[in-house]
CSV table of C-alpha atoms in Angstrom, one decimal:
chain,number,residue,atom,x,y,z
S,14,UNK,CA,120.9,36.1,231.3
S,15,UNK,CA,118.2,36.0,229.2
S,16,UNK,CA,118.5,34.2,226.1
S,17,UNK,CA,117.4,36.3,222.7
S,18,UNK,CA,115.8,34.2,219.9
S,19,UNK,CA,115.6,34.8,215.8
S,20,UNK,CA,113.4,32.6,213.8
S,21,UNK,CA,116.1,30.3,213.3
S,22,UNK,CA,116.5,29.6,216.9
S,23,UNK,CA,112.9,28.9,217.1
S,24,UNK,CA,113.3,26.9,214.5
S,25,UNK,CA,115.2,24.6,216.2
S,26,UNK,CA,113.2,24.4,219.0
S,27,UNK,CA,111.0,22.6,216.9
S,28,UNK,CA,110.9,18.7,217.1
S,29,UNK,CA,110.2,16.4,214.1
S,30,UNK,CA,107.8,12.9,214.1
S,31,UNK,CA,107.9,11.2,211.4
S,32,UNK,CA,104.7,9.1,210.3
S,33,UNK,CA,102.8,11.1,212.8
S,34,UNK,CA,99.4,11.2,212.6
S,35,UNK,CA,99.7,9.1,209.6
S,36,UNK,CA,102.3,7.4,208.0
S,37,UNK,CA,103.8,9.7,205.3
S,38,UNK,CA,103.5,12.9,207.4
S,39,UNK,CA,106.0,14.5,209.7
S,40,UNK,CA,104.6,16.1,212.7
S,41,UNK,CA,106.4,19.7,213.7
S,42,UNK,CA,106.4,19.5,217.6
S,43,UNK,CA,106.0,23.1,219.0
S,44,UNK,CA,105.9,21.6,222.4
S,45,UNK,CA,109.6,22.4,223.4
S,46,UNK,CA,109.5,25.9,222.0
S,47,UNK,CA,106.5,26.4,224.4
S,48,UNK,CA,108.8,24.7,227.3
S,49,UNK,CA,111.7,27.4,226.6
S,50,UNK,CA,111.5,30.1,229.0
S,51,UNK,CA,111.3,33.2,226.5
S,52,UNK,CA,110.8,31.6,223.5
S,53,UNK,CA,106.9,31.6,223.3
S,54,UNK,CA,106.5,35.0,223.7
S,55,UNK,CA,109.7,35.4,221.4
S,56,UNK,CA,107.5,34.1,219.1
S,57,UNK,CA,104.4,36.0,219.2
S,58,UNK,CA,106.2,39.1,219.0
S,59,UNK,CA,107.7,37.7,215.9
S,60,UNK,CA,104.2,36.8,214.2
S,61,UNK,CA,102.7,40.3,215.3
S,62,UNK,CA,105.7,42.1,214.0
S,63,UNK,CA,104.3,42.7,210.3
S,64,UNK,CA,101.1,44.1,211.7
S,65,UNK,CA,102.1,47.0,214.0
S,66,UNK,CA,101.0,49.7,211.2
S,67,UNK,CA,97.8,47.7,209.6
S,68,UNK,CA,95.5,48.8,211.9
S,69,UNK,CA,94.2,45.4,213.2
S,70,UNK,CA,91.0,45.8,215.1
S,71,UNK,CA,90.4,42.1,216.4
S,72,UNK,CA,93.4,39.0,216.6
S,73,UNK,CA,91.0,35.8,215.4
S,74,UNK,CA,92.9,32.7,216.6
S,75,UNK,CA,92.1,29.5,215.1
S,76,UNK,CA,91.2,26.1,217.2
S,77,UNK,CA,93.4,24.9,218.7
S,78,UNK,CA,97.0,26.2,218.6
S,79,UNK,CA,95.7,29.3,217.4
S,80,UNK,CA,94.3,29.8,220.7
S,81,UNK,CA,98.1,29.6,221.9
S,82,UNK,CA,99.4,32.5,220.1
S,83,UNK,CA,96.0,34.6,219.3
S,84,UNK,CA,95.9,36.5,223.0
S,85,UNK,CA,99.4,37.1,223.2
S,86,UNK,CA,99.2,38.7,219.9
S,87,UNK,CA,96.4,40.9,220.8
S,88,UNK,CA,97.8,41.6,223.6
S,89,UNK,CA,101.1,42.8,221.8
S,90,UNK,CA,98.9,44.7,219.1
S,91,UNK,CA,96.5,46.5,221.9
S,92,UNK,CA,93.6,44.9,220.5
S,93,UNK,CA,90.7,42.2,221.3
S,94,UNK,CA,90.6,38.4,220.4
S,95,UNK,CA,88.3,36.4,219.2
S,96,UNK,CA,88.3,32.6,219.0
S,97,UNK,CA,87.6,30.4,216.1
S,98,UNK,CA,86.1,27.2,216.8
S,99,UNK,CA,85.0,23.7,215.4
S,100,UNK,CA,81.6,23.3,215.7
S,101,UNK,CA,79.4,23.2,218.6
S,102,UNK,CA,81.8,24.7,221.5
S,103,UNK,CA,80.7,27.7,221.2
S,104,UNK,CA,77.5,29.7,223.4
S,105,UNK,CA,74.4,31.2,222.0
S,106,UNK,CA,73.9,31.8,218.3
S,107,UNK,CA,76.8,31.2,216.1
S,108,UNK,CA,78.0,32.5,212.4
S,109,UNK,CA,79.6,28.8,211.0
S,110,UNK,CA,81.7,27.7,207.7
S,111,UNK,CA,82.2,24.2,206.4
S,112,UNK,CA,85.2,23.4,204.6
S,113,UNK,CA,86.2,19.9,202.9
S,114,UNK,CA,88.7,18.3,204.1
S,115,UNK,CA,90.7,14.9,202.7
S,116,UNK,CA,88.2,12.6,204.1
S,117,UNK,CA,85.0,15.0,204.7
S,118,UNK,CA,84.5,17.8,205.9
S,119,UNK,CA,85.0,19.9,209.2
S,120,UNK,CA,83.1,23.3,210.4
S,121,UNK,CA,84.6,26.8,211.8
S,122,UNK,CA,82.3,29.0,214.2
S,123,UNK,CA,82.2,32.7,215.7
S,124,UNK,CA,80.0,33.6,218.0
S,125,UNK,CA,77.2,36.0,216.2
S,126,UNK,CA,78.6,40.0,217.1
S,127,UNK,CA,82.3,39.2,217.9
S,128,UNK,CA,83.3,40.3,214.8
S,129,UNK,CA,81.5,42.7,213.0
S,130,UNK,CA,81.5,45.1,209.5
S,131,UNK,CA,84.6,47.3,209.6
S,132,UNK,CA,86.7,45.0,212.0
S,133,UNK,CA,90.2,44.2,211.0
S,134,UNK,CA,91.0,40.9,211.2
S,135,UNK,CA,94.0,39.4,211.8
S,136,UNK,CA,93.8,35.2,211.4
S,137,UNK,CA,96.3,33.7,213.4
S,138,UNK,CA,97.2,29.7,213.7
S,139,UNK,CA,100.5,28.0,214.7
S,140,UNK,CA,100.8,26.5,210.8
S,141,UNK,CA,100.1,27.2,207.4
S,142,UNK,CA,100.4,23.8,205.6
S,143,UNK,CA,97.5,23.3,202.6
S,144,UNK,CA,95.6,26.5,203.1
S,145,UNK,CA,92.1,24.9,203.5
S,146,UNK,CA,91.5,26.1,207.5
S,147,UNK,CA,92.4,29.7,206.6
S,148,UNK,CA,90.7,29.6,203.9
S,149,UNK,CA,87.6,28.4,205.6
S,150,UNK,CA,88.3,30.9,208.4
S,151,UNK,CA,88.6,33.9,205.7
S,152,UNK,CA,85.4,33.0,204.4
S,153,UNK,CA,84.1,32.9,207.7
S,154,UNK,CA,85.5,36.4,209.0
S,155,UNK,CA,84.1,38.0,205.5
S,156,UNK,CA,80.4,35.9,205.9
S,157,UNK,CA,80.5,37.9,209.2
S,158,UNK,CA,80.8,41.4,207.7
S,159,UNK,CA,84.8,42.1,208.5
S,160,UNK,CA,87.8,41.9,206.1
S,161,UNK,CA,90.8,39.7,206.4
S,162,UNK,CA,93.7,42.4,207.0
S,163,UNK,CA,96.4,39.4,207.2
S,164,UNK,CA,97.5,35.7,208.9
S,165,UNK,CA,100.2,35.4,210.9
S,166,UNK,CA,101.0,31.8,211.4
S,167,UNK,CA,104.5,30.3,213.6
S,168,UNK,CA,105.4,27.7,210.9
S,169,UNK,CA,104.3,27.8,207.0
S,170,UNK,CA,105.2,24.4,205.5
S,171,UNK,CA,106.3,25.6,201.9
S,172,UNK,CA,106.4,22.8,199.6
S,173,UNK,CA,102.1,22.5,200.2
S,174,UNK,CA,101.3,25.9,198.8
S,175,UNK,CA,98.6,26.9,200.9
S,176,UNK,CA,99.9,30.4,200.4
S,177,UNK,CA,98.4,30.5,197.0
S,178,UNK,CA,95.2,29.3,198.3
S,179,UNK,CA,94.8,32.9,200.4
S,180,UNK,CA,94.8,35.1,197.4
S,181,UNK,CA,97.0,38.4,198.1
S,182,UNK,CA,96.2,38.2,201.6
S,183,UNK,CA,99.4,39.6,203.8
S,184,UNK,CA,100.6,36.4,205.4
S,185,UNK,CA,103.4,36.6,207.8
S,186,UNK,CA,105.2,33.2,208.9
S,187,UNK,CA,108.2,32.7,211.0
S,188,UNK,CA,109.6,29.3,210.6
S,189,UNK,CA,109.8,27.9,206.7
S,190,UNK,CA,109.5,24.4,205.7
């Protein structure tokens, strides 16, 4: 039989580290969520769900557990994807972004054309925790001519606020922290 999952069951698929990477920090673990037979794409459906009627042209999926979730979602929304990268992985001429981080500073990159003016973008990444890499990938989507129709993101980690770091973007998260 196969086993039917809400966000709280995802949620619990989730495994905490503590004083991972760093001390201070605790790590969400997505890893057995993606081992659960059913609950991955239990959980793209759930981050597409908001986005059925807001005619998304293109899914955008951050680097790297964007990349997890991004196809699926197209996929589920009958659209294209397009990855977001750190700098330098990507072929041929590139549209990039450079956003500060904690201790310096880090750089997003398209490739030039696979977004382009009157696209629909939908950002996706597996969390939502400051707001400075959607941020940075916002930009980034707008530099190349589209607009930022919404984020969907698995976990959003509350007590950070990068929610009011996205302006009144539509931002659709699963699992709360």
């Amino acid at each position: 039989m196969k086993q039917e999952f809400d966000a709280e069951s995802l949620k619990n698929l989730v495994v905490d580290f503590h004083d991972f990477p760093h001390t201070g920090v605790i790590f969400r673990d997505i890893s057995p969520l993606l081992s659960e037979p059913g609950a991955f794409i239990a959980a793209a459906q759930a981050m597409a769900s908001s986005f059925h009627q807001s005619s998304i042209s293109k899914v955008a999926g951050i680097e790297s557990r964007g990349f997890l979730f991004g196809p699926s979602i197209a996929d589920i929304l009958g659209v294209g994807f397009c990855p977001i990268r750190k700098a330098g992985k990507l072929p041929g001429n590139t549209i990039s972004e450079t956003y500060g981080l904690e201790y310096g500073s880090d750089t997003l990159e398209i490739q030039a054309g696979a977004i382009t003016g009157g696209d629909r973008i939908l950002l996706v990444d597996d969390v939502l925790a400051t707001g400075g890499t959607l941020t940075a990938a916002t930009r980034l989507v707008r530099t190349a001519g589209a607009v930022v129709a919404g984020v969907a993101v698995l976990i959003e980690l509350d007590f950070l606020g990068g929610r009011g770091h996205l302006g009144a973007l539509d931002i659709a998260a699963v699992i709360h922290y």
